[in-house]
mmCIF file of C-alpha atoms in Angstrom:
data_model
loop_
_atom_site.group_PDB
_atom_site.id
_atom_site.type_symbol
_atom_site.label_atom_id
_atom_site.label_comp_id
_atom_site.label_asym_id
_atom_site.label_seq_id
_atom_site.Cartn_x
_atom_site.Cartn_y
_atom_site.Cartn_z
ATOM 1 C CA UNK G 109 -120.804 63.327 136.638
ATOM 2 C CA UNK G 110 -117.591 64.728 135.695
ATOM 3 C CA UNK G 111 -115.761 61.506 136.854
ATOM 4 C CA UNK G 112 -118.140 59.306 134.796
ATOM 5 C CA UNK G 113 -117.092 61.403 131.637
ATOM 6 C CA UNK G 114 -113.585 61.176 132.276
ATOM 7 C CA UNK G 115 -113.700 57.238 132.570
ATOM 8 C CA UNK G 116 -116.028 57.013 129.424
ATOM 9 C CA UNK G 117 -113.129 59.110 127.366
ATOM 10 C CA UNK G 118 -110.855 56.858 128.623
ATOM 11 C CA UNK G 119 -112.474 54.117 127.528
ATOM 12 C CA UNK G 120 -112.861 55.272 124.307
ATOM 13 C CA UNK G 121 -109.306 56.355 123.734
ATOM 14 C CA UNK G 122 -107.939 53.025 124.816
ATOM 15 C CA UNK G 123 -110.417 51.253 122.515
ATOM 16 C CA UNK G 124 -109.205 53.512 119.521
ATOM 17 C CA UNK G 125 -105.522 52.785 120.299
ATOM 18 C CA UNK G 126 -106.233 48.816 120.567
ATOM 19 C CA UNK G 127 -107.380 49.080 116.859
ATOM 20 C CA UNK G 128 -104.618 51.353 115.386
ATOM 21 C CA UNK G 129 -102.165 48.839 117.196
ATOM 22 C CA UNK G 130 -103.678 45.907 115.464
ATOM 23 C CA UNK G 131 -103.952 47.632 111.905
ATOM 24 C CA UNK G 132 -100.171 48.246 112.292
ATOM 25 C CA UNK G 133 -99.176 44.767 113.349
ATOM 26 C CA UNK G 134 -101.551 43.084 110.288
ATOM 27 C CA UNK G 135 -99.876 41.976 106.895
ATOM 28 C CA UNK G 136 -99.461 44.296 104.022
ATOM 29 C CA UNK G 137 -101.691 44.023 101.027
ATOM 30 C CA UNK G 138 -99.841 42.716 97.645
ATOM 31 C CA UNK G 139 -99.890 45.446 94.990
ATOM 32 C CA UNK G 140 -102.639 44.742 92.311
ATOM 33 C CA UNK G 141 -101.813 43.027 89.154
ATOM 34 C CA UNK G 142 -98.506 41.751 90.309
ATOM 35 C CA UNK G 143 -97.831 37.950 90.319
ATOM 36 C CA UNK G 144 -95.830 36.281 93.433
ATOM 37 C CA UNK G 145 -94.956 33.301 91.620
ATOM 38 C CA UNK G 146 -91.103 33.099 90.525
ATOM 39 C CA UNK G 147 -90.257 33.785 86.915
ATOM 40 C CA UNK G 148 -89.543 30.570 84.877
ATOM 41 C CA UNK G 149 -86.898 30.210 82.350
ATOM 42 C CA UNK G 150 -88.215 28.993 78.789
ATOM 43 C CA UNK G 151 -84.477 27.904 77.627
ATOM 44 C CA UNK G 152 -84.306 23.988 78.536
ATOM 45 C CA UNK G 153 -80.882 23.199 80.150
ATOM 46 C CA UNK G 154 -77.998 21.732 77.870
ATOM 47 C CA UNK G 155 -78.329 18.431 79.622
ATOM 48 C CA UNK G 156 -82.274 18.001 78.819
ATOM 49 C CA UNK G 157 -81.409 18.149 75.152
ATOM 50 C CA UNK G 158 -80.632 14.756 73.525
ATOM 51 C CA UNK G 159 -77.769 14.705 71.526
ATOM 52 C CA UNK G 160 -78.503 13.908 67.888
ATOM 53 C CA UNK G 161 -76.568 11.105 66.050
ATOM 54 C CA UNK G 162 -73.740 12.685 63.496
ATOM 55 C CA UNK G 163 -75.006 12.519 59.986
ATOM 56 C CA UNK G 164 -73.013 10.007 57.782
ATOM 57 C CA UNK G 165 -72.457 11.127 54.255
ATOM 58 C CA UNK G 166 -73.293 8.499 51.820
ATOM 59 C CA UNK G 167 -72.327 8.381 48.055
ATOM 60 C CA UNK G 168 -74.381 6.411 45.406
ATOM 61 C CA UNK G 169 -72.176 4.659 43.100
ATOM 62 C CA UNK G 170 -72.289 5.618 39.509
ATOM 63 C CA UNK G 171 -72.851 2.969 36.983
ATOM 64 C CA UNK G 172 -70.435 1.303 35.063
ATOM 65 C CA UNK G 173 -69.818 2.643 31.619
ATOM 66 C CA UNK G 174 -71.465 0.273 28.843
ATOM 67 C CA UNK G 175 -70.726 0.043 25.509
ATOM 68 C CA UNK G 176 -72.466 2.250 22.791
ATOM 69 C CA UNK G 177 -75.328 0.799 21.078
ATOM 70 C CA UNK G 178 -74.474 0.085 17.351
ATOM 71 C CA UNK G 179 -75.238 2.829 15.139
ATOM 72 C CA UNK G 180 -78.513 2.413 12.810
ATOM 73 C CA UNK G 181 -78.244 1.418 9.255
ATOM 74 C CA UNK G 182 -78.369 4.405 6.827
ATOM 75 C CA UNK G 183 -79.603 4.845 3.574
ATOM 76 C CA UNK G 184 -77.774 3.059 0.738
ATOM 77 C CA UNK G 185 -75.790 5.248 -1.459
ATOM 78 C CA UNK G 186 -74.439 4.826 -4.877
ATOM 79 C CA UNK G 187 -70.879 5.180 -3.501
ATOM 80 C CA UNK G 188 -71.300 1.992 -1.660
ATOM 81 C CA UNK G 189 -73.386 0.153 -4.537
ATOM 82 C CA UNK G 190 -72.544 -1.863 -7.448
ATOM 83 C CA UNK G 191 -75.525 -2.679 -9.990
ATOM 84 C CA UNK G 192 -75.967 -5.224 -12.583
ATOM 85 C CA UNK G 193 -78.937 -6.887 -14.519
ATOM 86 C CA UNK G 194 -80.090 -10.378 -15.084
ATOM 87 C CA UNK G 195 -82.110 -11.068 -18.531
ATOM 88 C CA UNK G 196 -83.090 -14.798 -17.670
ATOM 89 C CA UNK G 197 -86.510 -13.616 -16.943
ATOM 90 C CA UNK G 198 -86.863 -13.785 -20.819
ATOM 91 C CA UNK G 199 -89.708 -11.910 -22.888
ATOM 92 C CA UNK G 200 -92.968 -11.714 -24.167
ATOM 93 C CA UNK G 201 -95.041 -9.721 -26.750
ATOM 94 C CA UNK G 202 -91.997 -7.562 -27.919
ATOM 95 C CA UNK G 203 -90.853 -6.808 -24.010
ATOM 96 C CA UNK G 204 -87.868 -8.035 -22.104
ATOM 97 C CA UNK G 205 -88.099 -8.535 -18.591
ATOM 98 C CA UNK G 206 -84.934 -8.517 -16.094
ATOM 99 C CA UNK G 207 -83.553 -8.194 -12.781
ATOM 100 C CA UNK G 208 -81.893 -4.885 -11.861
ATOM 101 C CA UNK G 209 -79.717 -5.920 -8.849
ATOM 102 C CA UNK G 210 -78.164 -3.792 -6.498
ATOM 103 C CA UNK G 211 -75.376 -5.234 -4.178
ATOM 104 C CA UNK G 212 -74.030 -3.501 -0.954
ATOM 105 C CA UNK G 213 -70.204 -3.261 -1.881
ATOM 106 C CA UNK G 214 -69.413 -1.198 1.338
ATOM 107 C CA UNK G 215 -68.753 -2.444 4.756
ATOM 108 C CA UNK G 216 -71.820 -1.611 6.862
ATOM 109 C CA UNK G 217 -75.329 -2.314 6.602
ATOM 110 C CA UNK G 218 -77.531 0.012 4.665
ATOM 111 C CA UNK G 219 -81.348 0.381 3.910
ATOM 112 C CA UNK G 220 -82.596 0.358 0.699
ATOM 113 C CA UNK G 221 -86.353 1.082 0.249
ATOM 114 C CA UNK G 222 -88.746 2.179 -2.789
ATOM 115 C CA UNK G 223 -87.886 2.747 -6.635
ATOM 116 C CA UNK G 224 -84.804 3.385 -8.488
ATOM 117 C CA UNK G 225 -84.623 5.944 -11.165
ATOM 118 C CA UNK G 226 -83.997 4.160 -14.364
ATOM 119 C CA UNK G 227 -83.106 6.171 -17.912
ATOM 120 C CA UNK G 228 -81.538 4.736 -21.290
ATOM 121 C CA UNK G 229 -78.343 7.087 -21.884
ATOM 122 C CA UNK G 230 -75.550 7.064 -24.245
ATOM 123 C CA UNK G 231 -72.834 6.404 -21.777
ATOM 124 C CA UNK G 232 -72.453 6.707 -17.881
ATOM 125 C CA UNK G 233 -72.637 10.249 -17.563
ATOM 126 C CA UNK G 234 -74.906 11.330 -20.445
ATOM 127 C CA UNK G 235 -78.533 12.813 -20.448
ATOM 128 C CA UNK G 236 -81.416 10.471 -20.365
ATOM 129 C CA UNK G 237 -82.833 9.377 -23.736
ATOM 130 C CA UNK G 238 -86.577 9.749 -24.168
ATOM 131 C CA UNK G 239 -88.673 9.151 -21.168
ATOM 132 C CA UNK G 240 -87.488 7.691 -17.905
ATOM 133 C CA UNK G 241 -88.993 4.409 -16.464
ATOM 134 C CA UNK G 242 -92.548 4.523 -15.167
ATOM 135 C CA UNK G 243 -92.998 2.897 -11.437
ATOM 136 C CA UNK G 244 -94.798 -0.402 -11.303
ATOM 137 C CA UNK G 245 -96.811 -0.231 -8.542
ATOM 138 C CA UNK G 246 -98.164 -3.499 -8.134
ATOM 139 C CA UNK G 247 -95.312 -4.501 -5.937
ATOM 140 C CA UNK G 248 -95.471 -3.220 -2.491
ATOM 141 C CA UNK G 249 -92.680 -1.102 -1.080
ATOM 142 C CA UNK G 250 -90.479 -2.624 1.568
ATOM 143 C CA UNK G 251 -87.603 -1.688 3.860
ATOM 144 C CA UNK G 252 -84.809 -3.907 2.947
ATOM 145 C CA UNK G 253 -81.846 -3.674 5.109
ATOM 146 C CA UNK G 254 -78.709 -4.904 3.016
ATOM 147 C CA UNK G 255 -75.667 -6.367 4.915
ATOM 148 C CA UNK G 256 -72.410 -6.013 3.295
ATOM 149 C CA UNK G 257 -72.168 -8.000 0.351
ATOM 150 C CA UNK G 258 -75.917 -8.799 0.033
ATOM 151 C CA UNK G 259 -78.284 -7.640 -2.837
ATOM 152 C CA UNK G 260 -82.067 -6.701 -3.781
ATOM 153 C CA UNK G 261 -83.355 -6.443 -6.873
ATOM 154 C CA UNK G 262 -86.377 -4.972 -9.107
ATOM 155 C CA UNK G 263 -87.829 -5.757 -12.346
ATOM 156 C CA UNK G 264 -86.987 -3.805 -15.361
ATOM 157 C CA UNK G 265 -89.519 -4.158 -18.242
ATOM 158 C CA UNK G 266 -88.099 -2.634 -21.720
ATOM 159 C CA UNK G 267 -90.445 -2.615 -24.389
ATOM 160 C CA UNK G 268 -88.730 -3.093 -27.944
ATOM 161 C CA UNK G 269 -88.401 0.633 -29.734
ATOM 162 C CA UNK G 270 -89.701 -0.745 -32.926
ATOM 163 C CA UNK G 271 -93.203 -1.619 -31.390
ATOM 164 C CA UNK G 272 -93.591 2.193 -31.824
ATOM 165 C CA UNK G 273 -94.283 3.271 -35.689
ATOM 166 C CA UNK G 274 -93.773 7.087 -34.730
ATOM 167 C CA UNK G 275 -90.373 6.365 -32.469
ATOM 168 C CA UNK G 276 -87.255 8.293 -33.568
ATOM 169 C CA UNK G 277 -84.695 5.810 -32.482
ATOM 170 C CA UNK G 278 -81.466 6.790 -30.961
ATOM 171 C CA UNK G 279 -78.760 4.038 -29.946
ATOM 172 C CA UNK G 280 -78.388 3.797 -26.179
ATOM 173 C CA UNK G 281 -74.951 2.223 -24.509
ATOM 174 C CA UNK G 282 -77.122 1.149 -21.356
ATOM 175 C CA UNK G 283 -79.145 2.129 -17.896
ATOM 176 C CA UNK G 284 -78.332 5.161 -16.040
ATOM 177 C CA UNK G 285 -79.531 4.179 -12.599
ATOM 178 C CA UNK G 286 -80.324 6.266 -9.431
ATOM 179 C CA UNK G 287 -80.652 4.447 -6.155
ATOM 180 C CA UNK G 288 -83.807 5.331 -3.750
ATOM 181 C CA UNK G 289 -83.350 8.792 -2.405
ATOM 182 C CA UNK G 290 -80.048 9.284 -4.107
ATOM 183 C CA UNK G 291 -78.980 11.971 -6.415
ATOM 184 C CA UNK G 292 -75.634 10.033 -7.643
ATOM 185 C CA UNK G 293 -76.059 7.433 -10.297
ATOM 186 C CA UNK G 294 -74.687 3.877 -11.188
ATOM 187 C CA UNK G 295 -74.373 2.853 -14.821
ATOM 188 C CA UNK G 296 -74.946 -0.737 -16.492
ATOM 189 C CA UNK G 297 -73.723 -1.245 -19.919
ATOM 190 C CA UNK G 298 -76.599 -2.761 -21.924
ATOM 191 C CA UNK G 299 -77.213 -1.344 -25.591
ATOM 192 C CA UNK G 300 -80.818 -1.021 -26.580
ATOM 193 C CA UNK G 301 -82.468 0.964 -29.000
ATOM 194 C CA UNK G 302 -84.374 4.114 -27.161
ATOM 195 C CA UNK G 303 -86.720 6.754 -28.669
ATOM 196 C CA UNK G 304 -85.809 10.166 -28.381
ATOM 197 C CA UNK G 305 -89.174 11.634 -28.840
ATOM 198 C CA UNK G 306 -91.125 12.507 -25.557
ATOM 199 C CA UNK G 307 -94.328 10.595 -24.573
ATOM 200 C CA UNK G 308 -93.172 7.001 -25.607
ATOM 201 C CA UNK G 309 -92.573 4.946 -22.365
ATOM 202 C CA UNK G 310 -90.205 2.177 -23.232
ATOM 203 C CA UNK G 311 -89.273 1.380 -19.499
ATOM 204 C CA UNK G 312 -91.052 0.335 -16.253
ATOM 205 C CA UNK G 313 -89.459 -0.347 -12.819
ATOM 206 C CA UNK G 314 -90.484 -2.212 -9.817
ATOM 207 C CA UNK G 315 -90.127 -1.526 -6.007
ATOM 208 C CA UNK G 316 -86.765 -3.508 -4.653
ATOM 209 C CA UNK G 317 -87.099 -6.751 -3.096
ATOM 210 C CA UNK G 318 -85.209 -8.677 -0.937
ATOM 211 C CA UNK G 319 -83.131 -11.533 -2.827
#
């Protein structure tokens, strides 16, 4: 009986020793959460990056200088105008019709547009005698460009002072004329009788027209 127990114990001991030996010789487990793949680099090698062509600076040629546009014509002023009258238009029913002519005596073109201011005066610098000319609006206003030496005209109608029984007659030496949109004046010597009392209108004037 003791011999049998001894044999059984030896067999058990031998088996246990074999299991321990097999466990020691087996592969070791990898630590949890650790990757066995080799690390990779995110930076590409210099040889894999294509070379960019060098930028070529370009310049836009500036446009060549051009000649300046001609200046626009300005308003005609008394300083560059001469005034005259033409009474060949005749008269009727106690009135005289004549042309008031303004000529561009300057070297540059100018614009004449609208009505002149016209009064009878004692001299070139005198105050108006009686009422100034009334505008006759049946002739349309037009913009006239007067080249140097060119003229435009408006019609003046002068009604004889003797047609008015209540007229206080005063001799006038001529017409004092203000070009449209100007405060300087011109003078045309042409004697007429004027009425010094207000309310009597001896003169009418139309808008200027091209010759």
